[in-house]
XYZ file of C-alpha atoms in Angstrom:
570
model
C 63.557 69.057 -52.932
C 65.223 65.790 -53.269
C 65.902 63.585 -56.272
C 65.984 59.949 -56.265
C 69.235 58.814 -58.084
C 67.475 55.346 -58.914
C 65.089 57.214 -60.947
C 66.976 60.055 -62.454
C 68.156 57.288 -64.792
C 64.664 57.084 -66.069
C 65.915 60.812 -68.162
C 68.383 60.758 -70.267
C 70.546 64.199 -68.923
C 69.270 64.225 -66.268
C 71.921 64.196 -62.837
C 71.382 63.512 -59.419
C 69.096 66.494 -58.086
C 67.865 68.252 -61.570
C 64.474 66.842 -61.807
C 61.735 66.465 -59.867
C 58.708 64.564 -58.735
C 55.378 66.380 -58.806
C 52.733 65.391 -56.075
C 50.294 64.731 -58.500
C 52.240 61.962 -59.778
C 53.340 63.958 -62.764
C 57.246 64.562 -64.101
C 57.871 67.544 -66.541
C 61.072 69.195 -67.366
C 62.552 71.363 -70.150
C 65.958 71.331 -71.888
C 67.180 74.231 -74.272
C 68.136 72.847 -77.460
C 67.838 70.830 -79.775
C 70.906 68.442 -78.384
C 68.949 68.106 -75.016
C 67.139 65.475 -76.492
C 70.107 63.944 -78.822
C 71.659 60.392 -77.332
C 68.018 60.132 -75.695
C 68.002 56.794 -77.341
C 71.576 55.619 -76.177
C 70.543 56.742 -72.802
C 67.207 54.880 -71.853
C 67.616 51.149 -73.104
C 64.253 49.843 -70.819
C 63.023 45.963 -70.753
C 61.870 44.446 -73.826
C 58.498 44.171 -71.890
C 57.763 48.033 -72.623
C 57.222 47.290 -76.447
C 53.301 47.343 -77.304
C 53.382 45.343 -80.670
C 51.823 46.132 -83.671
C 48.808 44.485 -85.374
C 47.139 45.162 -88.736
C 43.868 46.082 -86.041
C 46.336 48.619 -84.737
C 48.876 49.401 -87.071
C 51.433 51.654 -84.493
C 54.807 53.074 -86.107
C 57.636 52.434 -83.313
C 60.926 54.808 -82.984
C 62.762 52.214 -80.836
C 62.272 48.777 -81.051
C 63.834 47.931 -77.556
C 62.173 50.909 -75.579
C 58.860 50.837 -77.157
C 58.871 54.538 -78.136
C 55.931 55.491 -80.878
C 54.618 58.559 -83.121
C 51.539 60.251 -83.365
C 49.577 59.908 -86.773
C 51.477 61.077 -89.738
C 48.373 62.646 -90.890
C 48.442 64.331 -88.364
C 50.200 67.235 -90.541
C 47.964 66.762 -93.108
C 45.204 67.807 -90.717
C 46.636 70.299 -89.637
C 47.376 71.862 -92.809
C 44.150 71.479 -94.263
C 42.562 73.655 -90.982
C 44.629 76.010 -91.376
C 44.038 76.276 -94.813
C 40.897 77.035 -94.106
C 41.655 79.715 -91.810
C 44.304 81.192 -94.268
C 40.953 81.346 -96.878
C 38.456 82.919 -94.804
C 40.873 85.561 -93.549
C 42.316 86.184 -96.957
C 38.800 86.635 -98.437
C 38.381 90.526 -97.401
C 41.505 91.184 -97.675
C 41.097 90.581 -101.867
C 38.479 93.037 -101.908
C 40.193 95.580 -100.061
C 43.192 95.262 -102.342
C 40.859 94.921 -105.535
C 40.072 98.571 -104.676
C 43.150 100.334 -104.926
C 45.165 97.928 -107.423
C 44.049 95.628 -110.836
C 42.285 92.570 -109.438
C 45.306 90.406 -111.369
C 48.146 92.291 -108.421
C 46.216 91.787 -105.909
C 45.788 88.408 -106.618
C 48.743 87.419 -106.875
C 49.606 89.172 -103.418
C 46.863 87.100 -101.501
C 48.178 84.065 -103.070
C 51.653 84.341 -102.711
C 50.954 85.057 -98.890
C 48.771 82.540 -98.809
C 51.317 80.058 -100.126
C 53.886 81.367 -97.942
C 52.172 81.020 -94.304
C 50.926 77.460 -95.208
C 54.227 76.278 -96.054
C 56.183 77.524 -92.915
C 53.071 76.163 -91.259
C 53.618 72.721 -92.575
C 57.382 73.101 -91.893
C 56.207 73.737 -88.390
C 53.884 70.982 -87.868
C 56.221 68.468 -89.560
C 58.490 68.962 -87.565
C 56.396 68.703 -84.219
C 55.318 65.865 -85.436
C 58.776 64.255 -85.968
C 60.139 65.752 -82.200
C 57.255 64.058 -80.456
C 56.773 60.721 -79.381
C 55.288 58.690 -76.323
C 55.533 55.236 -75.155
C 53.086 53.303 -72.066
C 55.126 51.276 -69.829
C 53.968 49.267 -67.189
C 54.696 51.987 -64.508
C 54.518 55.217 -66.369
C 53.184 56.929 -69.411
C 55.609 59.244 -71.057
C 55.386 62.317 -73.738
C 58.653 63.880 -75.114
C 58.055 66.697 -77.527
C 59.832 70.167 -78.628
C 62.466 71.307 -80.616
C 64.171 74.176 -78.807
C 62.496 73.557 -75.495
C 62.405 69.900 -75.050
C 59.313 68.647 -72.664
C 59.501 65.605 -71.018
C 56.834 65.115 -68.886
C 55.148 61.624 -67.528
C 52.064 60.243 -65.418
C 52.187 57.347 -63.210
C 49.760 54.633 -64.625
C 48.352 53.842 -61.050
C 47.507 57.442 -60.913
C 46.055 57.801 -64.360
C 42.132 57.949 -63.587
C 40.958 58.838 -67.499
C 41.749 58.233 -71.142
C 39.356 60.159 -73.138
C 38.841 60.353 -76.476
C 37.703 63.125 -79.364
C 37.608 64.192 -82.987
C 35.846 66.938 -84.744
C 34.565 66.683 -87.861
C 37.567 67.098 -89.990
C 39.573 64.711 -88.047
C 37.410 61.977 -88.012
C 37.075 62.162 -91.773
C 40.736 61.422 -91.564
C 40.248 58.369 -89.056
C 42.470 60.275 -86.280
C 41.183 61.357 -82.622
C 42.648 63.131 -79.466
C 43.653 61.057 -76.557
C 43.278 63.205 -72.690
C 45.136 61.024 -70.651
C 44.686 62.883 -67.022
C 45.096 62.089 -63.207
C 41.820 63.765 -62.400
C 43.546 66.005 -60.217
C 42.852 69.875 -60.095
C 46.687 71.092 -61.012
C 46.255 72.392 -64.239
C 48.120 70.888 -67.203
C 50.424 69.108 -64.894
C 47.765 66.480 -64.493
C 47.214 65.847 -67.898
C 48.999 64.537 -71.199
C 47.447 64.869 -74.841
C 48.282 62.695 -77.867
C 47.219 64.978 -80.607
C 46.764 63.321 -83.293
C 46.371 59.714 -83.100
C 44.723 56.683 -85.220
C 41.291 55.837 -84.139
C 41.857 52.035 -83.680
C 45.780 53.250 -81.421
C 43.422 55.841 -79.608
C 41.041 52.743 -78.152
C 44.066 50.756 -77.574
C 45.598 52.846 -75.229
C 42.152 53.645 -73.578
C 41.502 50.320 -73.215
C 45.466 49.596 -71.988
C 45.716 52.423 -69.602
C 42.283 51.574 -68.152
C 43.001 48.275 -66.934
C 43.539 47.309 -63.699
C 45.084 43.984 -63.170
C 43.493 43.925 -59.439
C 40.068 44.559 -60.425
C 38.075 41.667 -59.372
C 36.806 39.682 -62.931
C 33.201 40.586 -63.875
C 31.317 38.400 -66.242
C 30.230 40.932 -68.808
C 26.774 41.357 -69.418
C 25.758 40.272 -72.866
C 24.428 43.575 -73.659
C 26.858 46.434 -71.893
C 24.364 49.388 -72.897
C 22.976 51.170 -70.238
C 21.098 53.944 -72.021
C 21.541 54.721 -75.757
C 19.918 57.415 -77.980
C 16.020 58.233 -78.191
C 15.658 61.006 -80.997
C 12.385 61.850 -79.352
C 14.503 63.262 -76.069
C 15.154 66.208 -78.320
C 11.567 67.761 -77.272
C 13.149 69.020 -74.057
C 16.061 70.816 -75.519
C 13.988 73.899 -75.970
C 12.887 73.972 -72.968
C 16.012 74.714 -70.807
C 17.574 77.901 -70.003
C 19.679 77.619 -73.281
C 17.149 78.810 -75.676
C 16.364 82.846 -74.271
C 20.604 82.660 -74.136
C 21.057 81.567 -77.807
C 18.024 84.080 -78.657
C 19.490 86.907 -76.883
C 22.795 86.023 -78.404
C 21.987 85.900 -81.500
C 20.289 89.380 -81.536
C 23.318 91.026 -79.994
C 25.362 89.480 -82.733
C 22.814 90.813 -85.593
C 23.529 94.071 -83.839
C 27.416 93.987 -83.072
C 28.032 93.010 -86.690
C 25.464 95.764 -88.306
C 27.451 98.376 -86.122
C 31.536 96.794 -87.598
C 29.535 97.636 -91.317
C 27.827 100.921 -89.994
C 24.368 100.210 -90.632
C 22.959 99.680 -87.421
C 20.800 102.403 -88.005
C 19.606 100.661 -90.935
C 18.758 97.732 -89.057
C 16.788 99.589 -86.199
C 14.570 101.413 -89.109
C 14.169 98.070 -91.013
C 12.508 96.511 -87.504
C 10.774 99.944 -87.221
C 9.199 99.807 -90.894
C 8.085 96.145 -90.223
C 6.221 97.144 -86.545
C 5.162 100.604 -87.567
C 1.086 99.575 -87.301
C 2.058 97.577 -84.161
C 1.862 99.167 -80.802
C 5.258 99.041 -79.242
C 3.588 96.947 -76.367
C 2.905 94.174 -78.711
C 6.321 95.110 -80.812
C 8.280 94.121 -77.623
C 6.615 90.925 -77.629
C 6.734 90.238 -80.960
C 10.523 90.400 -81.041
C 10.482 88.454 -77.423
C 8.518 85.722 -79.078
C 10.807 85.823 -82.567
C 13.632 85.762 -79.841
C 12.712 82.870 -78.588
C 11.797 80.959 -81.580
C 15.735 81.458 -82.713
C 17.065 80.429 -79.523
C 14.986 76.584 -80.057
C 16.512 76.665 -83.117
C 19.869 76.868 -81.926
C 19.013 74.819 -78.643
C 17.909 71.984 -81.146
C 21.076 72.118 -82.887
C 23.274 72.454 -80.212
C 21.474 69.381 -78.261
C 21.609 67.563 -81.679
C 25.938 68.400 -81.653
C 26.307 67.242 -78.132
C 24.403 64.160 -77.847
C 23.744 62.422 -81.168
C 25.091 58.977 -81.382
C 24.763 58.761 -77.895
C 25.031 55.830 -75.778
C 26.105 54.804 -72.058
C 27.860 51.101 -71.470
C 29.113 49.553 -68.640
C 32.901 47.814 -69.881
C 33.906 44.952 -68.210
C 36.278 45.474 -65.547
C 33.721 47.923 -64.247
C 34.191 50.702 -66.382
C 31.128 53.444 -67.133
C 31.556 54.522 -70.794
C 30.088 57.648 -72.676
C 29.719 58.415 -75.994
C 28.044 60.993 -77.861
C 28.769 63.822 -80.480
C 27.349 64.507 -84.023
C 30.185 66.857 -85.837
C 32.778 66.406 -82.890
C 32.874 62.673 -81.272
C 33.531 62.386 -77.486
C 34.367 59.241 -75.347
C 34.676 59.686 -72.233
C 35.068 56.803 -69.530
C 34.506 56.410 -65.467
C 35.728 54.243 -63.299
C 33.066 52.543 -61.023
C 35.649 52.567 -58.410
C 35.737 56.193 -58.217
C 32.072 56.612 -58.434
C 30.512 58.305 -54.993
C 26.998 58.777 -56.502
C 24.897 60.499 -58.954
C 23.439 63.497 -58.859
C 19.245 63.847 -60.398
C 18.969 67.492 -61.947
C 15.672 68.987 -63.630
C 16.182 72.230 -64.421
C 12.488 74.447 -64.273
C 12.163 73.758 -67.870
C 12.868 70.819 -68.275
C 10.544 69.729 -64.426
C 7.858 70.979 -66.052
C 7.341 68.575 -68.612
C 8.949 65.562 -66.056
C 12.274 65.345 -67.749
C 15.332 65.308 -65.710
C 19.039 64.381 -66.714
C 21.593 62.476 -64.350
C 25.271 63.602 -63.655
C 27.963 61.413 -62.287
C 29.385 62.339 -58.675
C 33.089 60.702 -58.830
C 36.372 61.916 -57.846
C 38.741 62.589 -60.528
C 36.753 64.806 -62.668
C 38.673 67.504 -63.717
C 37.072 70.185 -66.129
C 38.421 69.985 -69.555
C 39.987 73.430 -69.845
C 40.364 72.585 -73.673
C 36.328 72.001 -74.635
C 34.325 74.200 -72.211
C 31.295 72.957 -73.524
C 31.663 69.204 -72.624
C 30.651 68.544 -69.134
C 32.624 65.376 -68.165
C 29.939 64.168 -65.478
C 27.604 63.661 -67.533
C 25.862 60.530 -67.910
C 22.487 61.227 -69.512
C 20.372 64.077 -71.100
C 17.551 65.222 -70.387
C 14.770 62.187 -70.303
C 11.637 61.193 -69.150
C 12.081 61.469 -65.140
C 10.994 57.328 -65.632
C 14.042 56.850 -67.705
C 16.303 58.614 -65.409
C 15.483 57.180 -63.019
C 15.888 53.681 -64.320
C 19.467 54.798 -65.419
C 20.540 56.135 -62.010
C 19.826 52.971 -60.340
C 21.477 50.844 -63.192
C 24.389 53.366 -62.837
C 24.585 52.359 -59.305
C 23.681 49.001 -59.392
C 20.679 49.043 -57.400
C 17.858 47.149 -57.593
C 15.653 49.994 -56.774
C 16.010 53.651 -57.631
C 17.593 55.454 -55.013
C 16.212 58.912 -56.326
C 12.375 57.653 -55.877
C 13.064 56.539 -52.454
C 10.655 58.628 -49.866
C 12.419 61.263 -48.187
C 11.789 63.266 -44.965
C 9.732 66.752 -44.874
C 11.445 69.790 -43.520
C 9.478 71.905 -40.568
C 7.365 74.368 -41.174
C 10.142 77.068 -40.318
C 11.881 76.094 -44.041
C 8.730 77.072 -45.304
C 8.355 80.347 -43.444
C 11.880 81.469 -44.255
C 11.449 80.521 -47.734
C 8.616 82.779 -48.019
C 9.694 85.643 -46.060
C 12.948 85.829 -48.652
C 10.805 85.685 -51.474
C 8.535 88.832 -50.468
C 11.511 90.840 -49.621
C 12.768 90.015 -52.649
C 9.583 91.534 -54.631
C 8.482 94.118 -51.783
C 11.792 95.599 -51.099
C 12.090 96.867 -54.825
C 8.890 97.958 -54.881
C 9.290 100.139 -51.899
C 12.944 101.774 -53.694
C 10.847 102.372 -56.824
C 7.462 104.086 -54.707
C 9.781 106.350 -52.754
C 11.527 107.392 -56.157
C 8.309 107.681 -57.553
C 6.998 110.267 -54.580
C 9.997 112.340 -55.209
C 10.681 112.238 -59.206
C 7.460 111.238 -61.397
C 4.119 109.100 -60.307
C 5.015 106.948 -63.665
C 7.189 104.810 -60.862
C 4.623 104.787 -58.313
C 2.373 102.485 -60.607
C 5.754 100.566 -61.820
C 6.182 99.552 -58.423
C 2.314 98.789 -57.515
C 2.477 96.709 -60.762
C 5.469 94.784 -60.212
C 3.738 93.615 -56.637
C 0.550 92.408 -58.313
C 2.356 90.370 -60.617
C 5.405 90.026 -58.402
C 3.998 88.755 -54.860
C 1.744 85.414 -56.655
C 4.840 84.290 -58.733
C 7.181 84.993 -55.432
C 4.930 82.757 -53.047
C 4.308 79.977 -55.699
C 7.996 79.586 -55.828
C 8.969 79.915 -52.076
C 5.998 77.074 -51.665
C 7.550 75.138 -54.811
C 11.681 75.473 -52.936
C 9.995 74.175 -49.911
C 8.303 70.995 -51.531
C 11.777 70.550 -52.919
C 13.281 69.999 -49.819
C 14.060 66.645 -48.220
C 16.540 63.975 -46.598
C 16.990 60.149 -46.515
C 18.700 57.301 -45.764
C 18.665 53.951 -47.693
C 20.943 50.898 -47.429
C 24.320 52.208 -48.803
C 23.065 55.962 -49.665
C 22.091 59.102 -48.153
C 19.727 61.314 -50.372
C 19.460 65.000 -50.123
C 17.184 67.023 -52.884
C 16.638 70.725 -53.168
C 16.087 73.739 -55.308
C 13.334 75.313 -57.324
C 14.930 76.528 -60.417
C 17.314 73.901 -60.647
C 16.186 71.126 -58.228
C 18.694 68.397 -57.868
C 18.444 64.914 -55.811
C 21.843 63.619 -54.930
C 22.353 60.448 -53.996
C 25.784 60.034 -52.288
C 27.618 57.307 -50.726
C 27.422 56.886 -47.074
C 30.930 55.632 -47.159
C 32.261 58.528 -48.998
C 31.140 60.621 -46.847
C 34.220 62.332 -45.048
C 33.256 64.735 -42.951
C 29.844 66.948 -41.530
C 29.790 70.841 -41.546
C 26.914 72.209 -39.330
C 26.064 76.150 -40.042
C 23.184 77.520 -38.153
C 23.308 81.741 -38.767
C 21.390 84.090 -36.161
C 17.991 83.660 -37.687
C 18.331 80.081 -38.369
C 18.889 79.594 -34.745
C 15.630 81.497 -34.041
C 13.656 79.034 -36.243
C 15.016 75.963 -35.044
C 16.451 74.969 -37.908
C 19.898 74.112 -39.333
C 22.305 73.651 -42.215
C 24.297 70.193 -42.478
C 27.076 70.045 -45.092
C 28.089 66.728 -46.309
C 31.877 66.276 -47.309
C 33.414 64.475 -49.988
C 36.165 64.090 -52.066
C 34.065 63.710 -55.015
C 31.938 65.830 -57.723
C 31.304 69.468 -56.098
C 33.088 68.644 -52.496
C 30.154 69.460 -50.655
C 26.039 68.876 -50.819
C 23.889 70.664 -48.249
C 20.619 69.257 -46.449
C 19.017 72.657 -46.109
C 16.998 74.198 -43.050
C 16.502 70.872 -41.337
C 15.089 70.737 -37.552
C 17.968 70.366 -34.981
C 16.719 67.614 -33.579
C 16.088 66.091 -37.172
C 19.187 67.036 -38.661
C 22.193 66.051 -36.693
C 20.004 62.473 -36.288
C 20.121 62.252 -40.050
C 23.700 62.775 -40.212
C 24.438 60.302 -37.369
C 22.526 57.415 -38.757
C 24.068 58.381 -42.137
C 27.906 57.898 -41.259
C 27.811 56.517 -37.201
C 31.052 57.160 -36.575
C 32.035 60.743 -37.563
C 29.343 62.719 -35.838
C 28.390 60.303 -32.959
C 31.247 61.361 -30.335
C 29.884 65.365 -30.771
C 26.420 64.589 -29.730
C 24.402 63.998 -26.753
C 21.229 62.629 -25.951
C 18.189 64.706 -24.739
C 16.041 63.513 -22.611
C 12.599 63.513 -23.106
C 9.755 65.083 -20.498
C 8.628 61.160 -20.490
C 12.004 59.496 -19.583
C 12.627 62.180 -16.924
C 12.539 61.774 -13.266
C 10.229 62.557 -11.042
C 12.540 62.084 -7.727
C 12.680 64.700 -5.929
């Protein structure tokens, strides 16, 4: 691995050959000690150019005037203390009543106090002094974070590889103006891709999105005198109880009823109480009683987990063609898409949700790396669950069409999709059913009419949703876009760019080839890699795929003659 001596000057201590350029575009390296950061300031004297002045919109604290070096929030401390204040409380709370037991209430006290008192202040200590070893600075080719006391990180992303500048705050920092800035390359390599400002001043935190965002070479839009795509219809709620979500948060919740009754040993108590309440009830109707109660907690929670994640909500195209999304009741998010990496979107209605037409639309763009700090938040996507109407109408503002590509008609599957479908589904029913009547000959009848149950009720629901997954399927091609759609329990219509299209992958297994019918793949360096057109004809599939991209999967086919255009020499 070789060093460039030119930019080895760009670290102060750093010789020819002892740092390195990542792939991704992203420098990191650690120093022990404190003095492996000392003289940093003697060391990198940069162009005045690199200062990013201050204005009383956004008041920013610089550590060098001539290299443009700034601080995070000082509040940032403050924040920190008061959370873990918090923490310090709720853990110190049972731990007073377990000393109150043994010792006068005064001692104990005293104890929890004094430890109390103790912890936050090294805590502070801690944080202050973070605060005061950490700075960053945008230049016009890179954007730089130093921090550390003993271990000194210096790491730095190259602004033409910087696809992202995201924003958050939870509740208690917004209270104290600050947010979180995810600056990230969009590439999958971990934290080596990303850099986080935490904590910085709401009006410094848009600055820099704003500032790393720009591209001088993006062609000048007029902006549109209302940038809002989509923005917030309380009465999109409705379908939050209606996904998957709410038997999760209902089973959840009773498992956590449980696990907690067992830590105090009265899970025994618990079972009776339920027992005592259902004791006139058949345990038939008991079961569905407590399915029923079940689910009522888990639309509870599914209300108040949509109402977290998308209040406030609202979707903007910036100018400079930039896709913005914001949303969040306790904790704020912003997150922001270039249209330049945009390949598509992708149409999902979940069972739930299809049932009562609602559908919600998800971005399909390169750069979208998973943000391993907040599980929760999907960065793709760009609406909730709506009316299939307004989804629609979003996708094709989204994508700038005229028309929405997701309504477009698309091409029926053969008959063999349907068969296949079908034949998986009462395998999927009868197979059990056999297992349970052959245990049932040779333990106890009580399985024989298990089994001859579960196919009455098993076989209808089976073929209703092999007929439903075949519906589902279908293929299309439309000016700039290729549409695929299937599923039954989570149906999705992507619509994909032809031109991102970089390569076809044709699987065709043993009994696929029997039916006639084949598997394309479509490649892409954006969202999930790869979208499927499921158990198309031969014939129909690899003609869809050539008249989708031309020139990738012409050269590997050849033309059959038809018994019309044959000769008849001979």
């Amino acid at each position: 691995m070789t060093v460039d001596p030119a930019r080895s000057r760009d670290w102060p201590g750093l010789g020819a050959g002892a740092g390195a350029e990542a792939e991704s575009g992203a420098e990191t390296w650690a120093g022990a000690g404190a003095g492996a950061e000392s003289g940093a300031g003697a060391a990198q004297q940069g162009p005045a150019d690199l200062v990013t002045p201050a204005t009383p919109e956004h008041p920013v604290k610089l550590l060098d005037p001539v290299d443009g070096w700034l601080r995070l929030a000082p509040r940032t401390v403050l924040v920190r203390g008061v959370l873990f204040a918090g923490v310090l409380g709720g853990a110190g709370l049972p731990l007073a009543f377990g000393f109150t037991g043994s010792r006068p209430w005064w001692q104990a006290a005293s104890w929890i106090v004094g430890g109390f008192l103790l912890v936050l202040g090294v805590t502070l200590v801690a944080e202050t002094v973070r605060f005061r070893r950490t700075r960053y600075r945008v230049g016009p080719e890179r954007v730089e974070l130093h921090t550390g006391l003993l271990v000194v990180q210096r790491r730095s992303l190259a602004r033409d590889r910087v696809r992202s500048a995201d924003l958050s705050a939870n509740l208690l920092q917004r209270l104290f103006g600050l947010v979180k800035v995810r600056v990230g390359t969009g590439e999958h390599t971990g934290g080596e891709s990303t850099l986080e400002l935490d904590l910085v001043t709401r009006a410094e935190g848009e600055r820099l999105r704003r500032e790393l965002l720009a591209r001088t070479t993006a062609p000048a839009e007029a902006p549109d005198p209302d940038g809002a795509l989509a923005v917030l219809d309380p009465r999109w709620i409705r379908f939050a109880p209606v996904s998957f979500l709410a038997p999760a948060l209902g089973s959840a919740a009773i498992g956590a009823v449980m696990q907690v009754s067992e830590w105090f040993g009265a899970q025994a108590q618990v079972i009776d109480w339920i027992g005592d309440r259902f004791r006139e009830v058949s345990l038939t109707w008991m079961i569905v009683d407590l399915v029923l109660l079940a689910t009522a907690v888990g639309a509870v929670g599914a209300l108040g987990l949509w109402a977290e994640m998308w209040w406030n909500y609202r979707l903007e195209r910036e100018p400079g063609g930039t896709l913005r999304v914001s949303r969040g009741l306790l904790t704020s998010r912003s997150v922001s898409l270039e249209e330049r990496r945009l390949r598509g979107i992708e149409l999902v209605e979940p069972f739930g949700a299809r049932i009562f037409g609602a559908a919600r639309v998800d971005a399909v763009a390169t750069g979208l790396a998973q943000d391993d700090g907040d599980r929760h938040a999907d960065l793709k996507n760009l609406l909730p669950p709506v009316e299939r109407a307004v989804a629609d109408r979003v996708a094709a503002d989204v994508l700038r069409e005229p028309v929405p590509p997701t309504g477009m008609p698309l091409a029926a599957h053969p008959r063999a999709a349907r068969d296949r479908r079908v034949r998986r589904a009462l395998g999927g029913v009868l197979v059990p059913a056999a297992v349970l009547a052959l245990l049932g000959v040779l333990l106890t009848p009580v399985l024989l009419y298990v089994a001859a149950g579960g196919v009455l009720l098993g076989v209808p629901v089976a073929v209703l949703f092999a007929l439903d997954a075949y519906r589902a399927l279908g293929h299309g091609v439309g000016g700039a876009w290729l549409v695929t759609r299937s599923g039954t329990l989570r149906r999705a219509t992507v619509v994909l760019q032809r031109s991102g299209v970089i390569g076809w992958t044709i699987r065709q297994s043993y009994l696929q080839r029997r039916a006639g019918v084949l598997t394309l793949t479509a490649t892409t360096a954006a969202g999930a890699g790869a979208y499927e057109v499921r158990d198309a004809g031969q014939s129909q599939g690899l003609t869809f795929a050539a008249e989708a991209v031309p020139d990738l999967l012409a050269p590997f086919l050849e033309a059959v003659p038809t018994p019309e255009a044959r000769s008849t020499e001979g």
